[in-house]
Short mmCIF file of C-alpha atoms and ligand atoms in Angstrom, two decimals:
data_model
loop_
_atom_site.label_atom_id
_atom_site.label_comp_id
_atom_site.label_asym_id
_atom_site.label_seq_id
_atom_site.Cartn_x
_atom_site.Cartn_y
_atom_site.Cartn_z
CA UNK A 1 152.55 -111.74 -80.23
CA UNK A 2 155.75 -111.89 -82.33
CA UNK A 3 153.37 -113.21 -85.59
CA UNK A 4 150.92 -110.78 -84.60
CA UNK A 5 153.49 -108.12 -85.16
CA UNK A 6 155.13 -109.20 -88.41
CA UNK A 7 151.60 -109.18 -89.71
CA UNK A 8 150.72 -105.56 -88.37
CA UNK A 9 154.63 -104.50 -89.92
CA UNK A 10 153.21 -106.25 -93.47
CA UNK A 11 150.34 -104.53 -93.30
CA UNK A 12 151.92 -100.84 -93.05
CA UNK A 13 154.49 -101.70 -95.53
CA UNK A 14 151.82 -102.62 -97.66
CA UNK A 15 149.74 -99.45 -97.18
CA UNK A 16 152.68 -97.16 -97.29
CA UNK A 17 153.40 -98.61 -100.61
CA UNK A 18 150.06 -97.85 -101.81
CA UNK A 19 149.82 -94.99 -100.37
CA UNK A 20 153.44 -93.45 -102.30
CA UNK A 21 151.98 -95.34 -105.00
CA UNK A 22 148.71 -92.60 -105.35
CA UNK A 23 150.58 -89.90 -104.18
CA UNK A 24 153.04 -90.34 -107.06
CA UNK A 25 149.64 -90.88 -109.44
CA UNK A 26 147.90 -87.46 -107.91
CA UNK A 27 150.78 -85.09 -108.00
CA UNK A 28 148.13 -82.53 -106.58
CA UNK A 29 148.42 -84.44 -103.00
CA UNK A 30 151.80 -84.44 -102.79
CA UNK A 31 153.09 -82.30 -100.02
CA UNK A 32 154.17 -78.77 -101.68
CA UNK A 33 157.89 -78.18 -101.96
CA UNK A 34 157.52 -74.78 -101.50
CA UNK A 35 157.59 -73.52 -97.60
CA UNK A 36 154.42 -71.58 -96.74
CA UNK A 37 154.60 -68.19 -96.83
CA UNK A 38 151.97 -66.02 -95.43
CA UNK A 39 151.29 -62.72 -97.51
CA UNK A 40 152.93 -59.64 -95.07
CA UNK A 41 150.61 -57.71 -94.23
CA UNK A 42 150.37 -54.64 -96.71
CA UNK A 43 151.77 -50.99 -95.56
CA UNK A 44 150.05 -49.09 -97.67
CA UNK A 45 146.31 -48.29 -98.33
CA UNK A 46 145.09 -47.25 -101.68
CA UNK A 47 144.01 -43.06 -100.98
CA UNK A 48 139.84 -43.08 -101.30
CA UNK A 49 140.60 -40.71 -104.54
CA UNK A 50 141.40 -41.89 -108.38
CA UNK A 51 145.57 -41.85 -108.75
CA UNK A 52 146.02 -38.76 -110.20
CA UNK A 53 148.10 -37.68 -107.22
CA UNK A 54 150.92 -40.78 -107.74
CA UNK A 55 151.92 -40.21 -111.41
CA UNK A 56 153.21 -36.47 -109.96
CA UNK A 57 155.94 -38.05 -108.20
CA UNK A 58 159.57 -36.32 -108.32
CA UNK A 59 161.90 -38.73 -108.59
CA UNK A 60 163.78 -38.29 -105.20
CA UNK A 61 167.70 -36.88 -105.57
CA UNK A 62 170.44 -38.50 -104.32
CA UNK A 63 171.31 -36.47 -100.66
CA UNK A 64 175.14 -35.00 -101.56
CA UNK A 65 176.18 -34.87 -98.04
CA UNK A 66 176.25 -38.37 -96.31
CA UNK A 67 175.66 -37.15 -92.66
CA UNK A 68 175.57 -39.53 -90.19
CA UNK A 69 171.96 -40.62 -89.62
CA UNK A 70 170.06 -39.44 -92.89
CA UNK A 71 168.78 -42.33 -94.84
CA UNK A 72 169.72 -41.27 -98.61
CA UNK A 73 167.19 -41.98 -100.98
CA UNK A 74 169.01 -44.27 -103.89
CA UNK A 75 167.67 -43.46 -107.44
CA UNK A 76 167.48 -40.47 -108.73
CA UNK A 77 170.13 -37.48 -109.07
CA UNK A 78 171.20 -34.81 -107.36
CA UNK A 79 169.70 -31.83 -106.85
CA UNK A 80 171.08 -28.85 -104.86
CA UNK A 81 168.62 -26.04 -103.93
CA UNK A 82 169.98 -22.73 -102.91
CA UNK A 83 167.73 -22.54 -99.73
CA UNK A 84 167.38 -19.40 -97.58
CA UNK A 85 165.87 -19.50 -93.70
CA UNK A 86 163.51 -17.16 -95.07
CA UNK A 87 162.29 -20.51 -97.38
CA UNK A 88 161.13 -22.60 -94.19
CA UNK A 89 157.77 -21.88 -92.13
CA UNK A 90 158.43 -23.10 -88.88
CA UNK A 91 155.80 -23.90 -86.34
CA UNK A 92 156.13 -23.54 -82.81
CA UNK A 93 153.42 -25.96 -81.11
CA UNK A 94 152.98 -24.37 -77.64
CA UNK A 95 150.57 -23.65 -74.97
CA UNK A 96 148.96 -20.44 -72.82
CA UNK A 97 150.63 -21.66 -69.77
CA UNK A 98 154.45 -22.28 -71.10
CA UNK A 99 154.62 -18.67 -72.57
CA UNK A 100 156.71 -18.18 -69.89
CA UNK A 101 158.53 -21.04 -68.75
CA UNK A 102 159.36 -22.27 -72.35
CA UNK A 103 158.98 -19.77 -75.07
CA UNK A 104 160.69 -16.94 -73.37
CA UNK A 105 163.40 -19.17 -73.52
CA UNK A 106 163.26 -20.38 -77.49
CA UNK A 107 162.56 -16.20 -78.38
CA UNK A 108 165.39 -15.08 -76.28
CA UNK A 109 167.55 -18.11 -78.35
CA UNK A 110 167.37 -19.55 -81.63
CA UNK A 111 164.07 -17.97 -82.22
CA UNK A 112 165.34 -14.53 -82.41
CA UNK A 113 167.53 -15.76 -85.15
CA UNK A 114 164.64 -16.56 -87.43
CA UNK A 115 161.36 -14.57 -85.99
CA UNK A 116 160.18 -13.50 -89.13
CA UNK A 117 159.97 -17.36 -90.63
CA UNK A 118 159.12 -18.74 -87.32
CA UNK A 119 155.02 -19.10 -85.85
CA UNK A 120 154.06 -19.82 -82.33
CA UNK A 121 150.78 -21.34 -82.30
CA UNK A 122 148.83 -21.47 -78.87
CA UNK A 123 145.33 -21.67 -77.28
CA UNK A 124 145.39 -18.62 -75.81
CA UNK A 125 146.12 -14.28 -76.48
CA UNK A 126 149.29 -12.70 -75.30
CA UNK A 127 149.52 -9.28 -76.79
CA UNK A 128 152.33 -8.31 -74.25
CA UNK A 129 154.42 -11.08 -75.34
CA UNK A 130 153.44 -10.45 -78.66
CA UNK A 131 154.42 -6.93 -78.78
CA UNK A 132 157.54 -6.90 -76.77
CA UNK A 133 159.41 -9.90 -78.68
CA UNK A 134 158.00 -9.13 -82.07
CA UNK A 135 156.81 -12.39 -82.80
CA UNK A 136 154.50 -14.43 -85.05
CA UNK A 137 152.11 -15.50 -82.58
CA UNK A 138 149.08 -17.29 -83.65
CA UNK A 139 146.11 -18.22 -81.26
CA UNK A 140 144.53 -21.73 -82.59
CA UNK A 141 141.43 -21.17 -80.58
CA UNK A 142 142.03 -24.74 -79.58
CA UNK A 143 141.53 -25.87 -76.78
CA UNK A 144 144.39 -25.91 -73.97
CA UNK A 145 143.57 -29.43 -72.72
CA UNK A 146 146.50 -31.67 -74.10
CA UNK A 147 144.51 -34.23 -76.05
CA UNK A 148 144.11 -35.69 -79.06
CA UNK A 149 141.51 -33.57 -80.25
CA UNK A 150 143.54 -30.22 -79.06
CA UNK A 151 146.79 -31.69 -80.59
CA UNK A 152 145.23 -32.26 -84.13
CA UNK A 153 143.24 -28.47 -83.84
CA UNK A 154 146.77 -27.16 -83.45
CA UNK A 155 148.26 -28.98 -86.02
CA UNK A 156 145.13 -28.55 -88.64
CA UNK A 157 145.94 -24.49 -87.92
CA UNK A 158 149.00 -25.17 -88.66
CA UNK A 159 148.74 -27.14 -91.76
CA UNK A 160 146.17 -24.46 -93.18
CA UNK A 161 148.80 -21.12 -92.04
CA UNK A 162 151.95 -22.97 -94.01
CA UNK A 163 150.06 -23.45 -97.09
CA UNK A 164 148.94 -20.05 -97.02
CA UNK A 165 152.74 -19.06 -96.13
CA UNK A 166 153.96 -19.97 -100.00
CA UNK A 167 157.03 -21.04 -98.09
CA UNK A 168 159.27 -23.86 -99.74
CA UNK A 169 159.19 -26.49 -96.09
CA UNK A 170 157.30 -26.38 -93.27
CA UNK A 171 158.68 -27.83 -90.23
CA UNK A 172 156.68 -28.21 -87.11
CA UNK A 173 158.39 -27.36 -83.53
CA UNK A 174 157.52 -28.58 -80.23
CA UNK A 175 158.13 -25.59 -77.70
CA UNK A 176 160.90 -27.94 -75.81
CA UNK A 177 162.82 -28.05 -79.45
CA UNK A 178 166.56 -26.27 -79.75
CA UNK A 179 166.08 -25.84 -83.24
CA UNK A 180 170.44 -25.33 -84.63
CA UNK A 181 169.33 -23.24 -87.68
CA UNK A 182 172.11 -23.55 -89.57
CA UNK A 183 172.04 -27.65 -89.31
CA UNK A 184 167.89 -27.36 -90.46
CA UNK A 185 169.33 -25.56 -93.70
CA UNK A 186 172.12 -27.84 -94.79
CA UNK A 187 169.83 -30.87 -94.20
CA UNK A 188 166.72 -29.05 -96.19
CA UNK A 189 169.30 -27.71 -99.34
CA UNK A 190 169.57 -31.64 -99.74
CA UNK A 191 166.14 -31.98 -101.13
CA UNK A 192 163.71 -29.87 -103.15
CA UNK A 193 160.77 -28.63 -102.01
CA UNK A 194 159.25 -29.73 -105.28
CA UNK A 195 159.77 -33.46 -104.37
CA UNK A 196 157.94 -35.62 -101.99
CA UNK A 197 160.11 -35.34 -98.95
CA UNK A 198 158.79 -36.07 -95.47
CA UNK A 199 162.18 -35.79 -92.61
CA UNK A 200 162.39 -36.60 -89.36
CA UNK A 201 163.02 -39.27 -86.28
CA UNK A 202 161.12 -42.29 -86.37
CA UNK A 203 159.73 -42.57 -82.59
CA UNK A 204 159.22 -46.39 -83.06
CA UNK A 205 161.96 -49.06 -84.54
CA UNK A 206 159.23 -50.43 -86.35
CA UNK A 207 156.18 -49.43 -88.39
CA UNK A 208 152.70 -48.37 -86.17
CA UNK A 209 149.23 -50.43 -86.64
CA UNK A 210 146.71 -48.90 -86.54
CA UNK A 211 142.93 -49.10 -87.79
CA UNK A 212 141.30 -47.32 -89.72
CA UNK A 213 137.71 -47.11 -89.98
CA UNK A 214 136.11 -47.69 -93.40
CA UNK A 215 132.61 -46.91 -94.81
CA UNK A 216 131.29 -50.24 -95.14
CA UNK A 217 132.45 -52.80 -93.10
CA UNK A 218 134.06 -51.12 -89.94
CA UNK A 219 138.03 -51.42 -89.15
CA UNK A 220 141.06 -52.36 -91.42
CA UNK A 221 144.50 -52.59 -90.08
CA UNK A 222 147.24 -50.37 -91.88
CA UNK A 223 150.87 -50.12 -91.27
CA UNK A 224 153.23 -46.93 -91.45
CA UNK A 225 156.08 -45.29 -90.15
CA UNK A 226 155.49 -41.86 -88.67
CA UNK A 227 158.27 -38.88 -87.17
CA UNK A 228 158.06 -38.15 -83.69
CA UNK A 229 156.82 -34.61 -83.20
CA UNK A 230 158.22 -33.96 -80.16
CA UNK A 231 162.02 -34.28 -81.77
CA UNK A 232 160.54 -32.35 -84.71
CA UNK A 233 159.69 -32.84 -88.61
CA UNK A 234 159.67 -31.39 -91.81
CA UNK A 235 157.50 -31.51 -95.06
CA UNK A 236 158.42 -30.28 -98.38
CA UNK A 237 155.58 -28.04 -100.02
CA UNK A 238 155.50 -30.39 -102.71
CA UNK A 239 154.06 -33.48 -100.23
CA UNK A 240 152.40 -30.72 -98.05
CA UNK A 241 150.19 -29.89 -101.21
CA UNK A 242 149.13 -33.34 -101.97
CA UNK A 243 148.01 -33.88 -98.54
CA UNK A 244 145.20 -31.14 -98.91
CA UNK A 245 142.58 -33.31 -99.16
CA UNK A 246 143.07 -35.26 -95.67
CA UNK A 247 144.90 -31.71 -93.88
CA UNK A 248 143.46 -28.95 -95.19
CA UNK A 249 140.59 -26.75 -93.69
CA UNK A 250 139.68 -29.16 -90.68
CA UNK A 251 140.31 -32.19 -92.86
CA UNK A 252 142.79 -32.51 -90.45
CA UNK A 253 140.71 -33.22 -87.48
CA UNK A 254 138.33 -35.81 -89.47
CA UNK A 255 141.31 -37.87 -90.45
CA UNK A 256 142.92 -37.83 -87.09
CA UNK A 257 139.42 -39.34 -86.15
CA UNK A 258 139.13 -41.44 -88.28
CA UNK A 259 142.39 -43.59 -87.32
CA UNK A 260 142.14 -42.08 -83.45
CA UNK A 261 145.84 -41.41 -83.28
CA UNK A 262 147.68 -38.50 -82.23
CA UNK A 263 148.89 -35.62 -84.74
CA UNK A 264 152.04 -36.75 -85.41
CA UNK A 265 150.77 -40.52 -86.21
CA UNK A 266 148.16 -38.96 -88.29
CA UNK A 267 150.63 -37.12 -90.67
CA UNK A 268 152.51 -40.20 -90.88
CA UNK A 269 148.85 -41.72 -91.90
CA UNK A 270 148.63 -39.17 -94.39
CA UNK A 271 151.93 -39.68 -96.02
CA UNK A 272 152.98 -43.11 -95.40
CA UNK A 273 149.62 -44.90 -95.67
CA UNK A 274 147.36 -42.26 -98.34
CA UNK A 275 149.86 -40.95 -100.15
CA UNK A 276 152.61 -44.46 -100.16
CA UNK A 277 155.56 -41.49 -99.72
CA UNK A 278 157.97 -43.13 -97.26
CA UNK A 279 159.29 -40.96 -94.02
CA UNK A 280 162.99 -39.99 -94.72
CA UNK A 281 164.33 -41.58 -91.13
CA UNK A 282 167.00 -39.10 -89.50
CA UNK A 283 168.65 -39.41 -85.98
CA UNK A 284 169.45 -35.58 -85.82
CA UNK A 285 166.58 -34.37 -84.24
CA UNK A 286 166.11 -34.99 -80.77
CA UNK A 287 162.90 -35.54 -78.37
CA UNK A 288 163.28 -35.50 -75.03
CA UNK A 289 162.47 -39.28 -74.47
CA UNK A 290 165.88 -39.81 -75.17
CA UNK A 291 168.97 -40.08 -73.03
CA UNK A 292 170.65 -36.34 -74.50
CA UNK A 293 173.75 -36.76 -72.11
CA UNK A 294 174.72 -39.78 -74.88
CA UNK A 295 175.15 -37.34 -77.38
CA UNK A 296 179.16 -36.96 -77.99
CA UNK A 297 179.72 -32.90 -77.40
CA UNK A 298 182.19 -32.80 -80.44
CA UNK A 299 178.19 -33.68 -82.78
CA UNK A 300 176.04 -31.48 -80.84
CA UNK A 301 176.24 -28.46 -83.80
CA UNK A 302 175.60 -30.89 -86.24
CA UNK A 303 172.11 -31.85 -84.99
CA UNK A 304 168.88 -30.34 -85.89
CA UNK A 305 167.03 -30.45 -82.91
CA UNK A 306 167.31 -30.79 -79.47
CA UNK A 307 165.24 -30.89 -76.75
CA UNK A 308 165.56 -31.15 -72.73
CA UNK A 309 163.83 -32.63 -69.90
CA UNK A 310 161.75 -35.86 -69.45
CA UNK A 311 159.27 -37.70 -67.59
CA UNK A 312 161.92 -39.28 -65.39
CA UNK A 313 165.10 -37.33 -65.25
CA UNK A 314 163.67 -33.46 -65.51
CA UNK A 315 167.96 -32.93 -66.11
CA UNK A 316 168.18 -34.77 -69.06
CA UNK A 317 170.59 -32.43 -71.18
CA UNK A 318 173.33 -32.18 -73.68
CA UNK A 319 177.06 -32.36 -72.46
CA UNK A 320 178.36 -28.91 -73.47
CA UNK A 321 181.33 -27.17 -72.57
CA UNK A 322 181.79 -23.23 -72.13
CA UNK A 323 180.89 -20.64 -70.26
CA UNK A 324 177.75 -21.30 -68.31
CA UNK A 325 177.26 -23.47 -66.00
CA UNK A 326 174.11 -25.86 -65.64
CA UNK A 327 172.88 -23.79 -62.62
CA UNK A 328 172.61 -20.63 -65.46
CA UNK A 329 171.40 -22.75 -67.71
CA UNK A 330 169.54 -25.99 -66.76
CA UNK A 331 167.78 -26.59 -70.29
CA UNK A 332 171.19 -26.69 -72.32
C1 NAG B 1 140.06 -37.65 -110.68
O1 NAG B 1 141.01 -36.70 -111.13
C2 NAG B 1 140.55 -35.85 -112.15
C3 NAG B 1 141.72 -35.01 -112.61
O2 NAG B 1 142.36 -34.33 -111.54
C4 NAG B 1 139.40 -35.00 -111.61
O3 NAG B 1 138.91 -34.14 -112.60
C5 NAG B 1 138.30 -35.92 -111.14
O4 NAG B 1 137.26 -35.19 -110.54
C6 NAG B 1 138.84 -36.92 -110.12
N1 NAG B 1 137.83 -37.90 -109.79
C7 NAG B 1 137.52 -38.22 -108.54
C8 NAG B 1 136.49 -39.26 -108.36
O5 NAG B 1 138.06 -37.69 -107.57
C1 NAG B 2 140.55 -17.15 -83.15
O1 NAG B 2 139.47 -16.32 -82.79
C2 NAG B 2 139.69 -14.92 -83.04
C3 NAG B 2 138.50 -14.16 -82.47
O2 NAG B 2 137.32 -14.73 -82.89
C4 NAG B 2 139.87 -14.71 -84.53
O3 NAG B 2 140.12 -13.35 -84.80
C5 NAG B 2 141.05 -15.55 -85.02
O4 NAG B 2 141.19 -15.44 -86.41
C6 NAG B 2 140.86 -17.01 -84.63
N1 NAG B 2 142.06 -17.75 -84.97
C7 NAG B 2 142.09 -18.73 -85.88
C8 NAG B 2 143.41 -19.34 -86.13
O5 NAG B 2 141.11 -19.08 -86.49
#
């Protein structure tokens, strides 16, 4: 046993010996120094077009007011835009049977503070409404059903009446939103429209996969960050204009297809994946799938949007001092 062993021992120490001995010889077998490192996976996805569209890019300015939540881009300089309300087209997303419930409630607040600039777009007519409130509003023809397909025949509408506007930002609305005005035009007179800026909350703390389908060999996986619509988003007219191609005139739809994602995911495609601008992440606007009652009162004027309600708590509101009480007004 115990010689048996000393020979087996020999034998390895032997081997090993030869073995360090080739290894040394064929540095190519050696075991690589360098830790293995799998390629991330890639954000971006080259757009189907030739790259025309990159080389326009405005070099992004430097945002002069460092608000609390706004991401400021870092090269550039700054450039300060004297912006009116009358320079943003904002879209209301809404449907026939919240006329009531909901946008009574935006037109008789901060809607009546910006009617002309502001667009309802639903699936249905409501002349009354439209003639006693005075407002934009703009049947889609889509249909009322709230899917995918209805969502992205609102937004296409949309996408299509902004262009046409000439307005310098278009930001879309859900019909939930508290949009605070003056907040949307100090954040906006940050940027120019003429630059590539797309705003808003991110509804995910990291980037959505998705796949995309491809002419020739089916489904490729692509990575991007996209703003929640239901806390609201803007687009400067400069980015809105190079997303014509995938947006404009039903384009829209076909894209949303082509990824199967909701609206909001699919202008996030458009940007963040076709176009390789990045979103502009900012915690002051709101959805509704957050807790609103966290908000410190003394910061509620300094937000963008708000919003109310909730799957779970239908009472999810800001804190707010003053006059009413939540009984006289449970959407706060
Ligand atoms: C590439 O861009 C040029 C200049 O805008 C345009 O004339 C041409 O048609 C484009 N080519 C393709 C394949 O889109
Ligand atoms: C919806 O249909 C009506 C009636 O056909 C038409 O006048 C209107 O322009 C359509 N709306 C849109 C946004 O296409």
């Amino acid at each position: 046993m115990h010689i048996a062993s000393v020979g087996i021992n020999k034998l390895c120490f032997c081997l090993s010996l030869a073995l360090s001995g080739l290894l040394l010889l064929l540095p190519c077998l050696r075991p690589s120094p360098r830790p293995l490192v799998l390629p991330l996976p890639k954000a971006q996805f080259r757009p189907p077009t030739n790259s025309t569209h990159r080389n326009l890019n405005v070099t992004p300015a430097e945002v002069p007011l460092k608000r609390k939540g706004i991401d400021a881009p870092s090269t550039g300089h700054v450039k300060h835009e004297p912006l009116n309300i009358e320079d943003i087209f904002i879209a209301v997303k809404t449907t026939r049977k919240y006329h009531r419930s909901r946008l009574e409630l935006l037109i008789q607040t901060w809607v009546s503070q910006a009617k002309r600039q502001t667009y309802i777009f639903t699936d249905g007519e409501d002349k009354d409404l439209q003639l006693r409130t005075g407002t934009n509003l703009i049947n889609t023809n889509c249909s009322a059903a709230h899917t995918r397909q209805a969502l992205c025949c609102k937004m296409s509408v949309e996408y299509d009446k902004f262009i046409e506007s000439q307005k310098k930002w278009f930001c879309h609305m859900d019909d939930d939103n508290y949009v605070l005005l003056p907040s949307l035009l100090q954040l906006l007179s940050s940027y120019h429209h003429s630059q590539d800026v797309y705003l808003g909350r991110p509804s995910l703390d990291h980037p959505i996969e998705a796949s995309e389908k491809v002419k020739s060999n089916g489904l490729m996986s692509v990575q991007f960050w996209f703003a929640t619509g239901g806390a609201g988003f803007c687009i400067s007219r400069g980015l809105a204009l190079k997303m014509s191609p995938w947006a404009s005139l039903g384009n829209f739809i076909s894209t949303a297809e082509k990824i199967r994602l909701p609206d909001d995911c699919t202008i996030g495609y458009i940007i963040e994946a076709l176009l390789e601008v990045k979103l502009t992440h900012t915690l002051l606007f709101h959805s509704h799938l957050e807790n609103l009652r966290k908000l410190p009162p003394e910061t509620v004027v300094d937000q963008v949007t708000l919003s109310y309600g909730g799957f779970k708590n239908r009472r999810n509101v800001v804190s707010v001092g003053g006059r009413f009480s939540l009984a006289e007004d449970p959407t706060r």
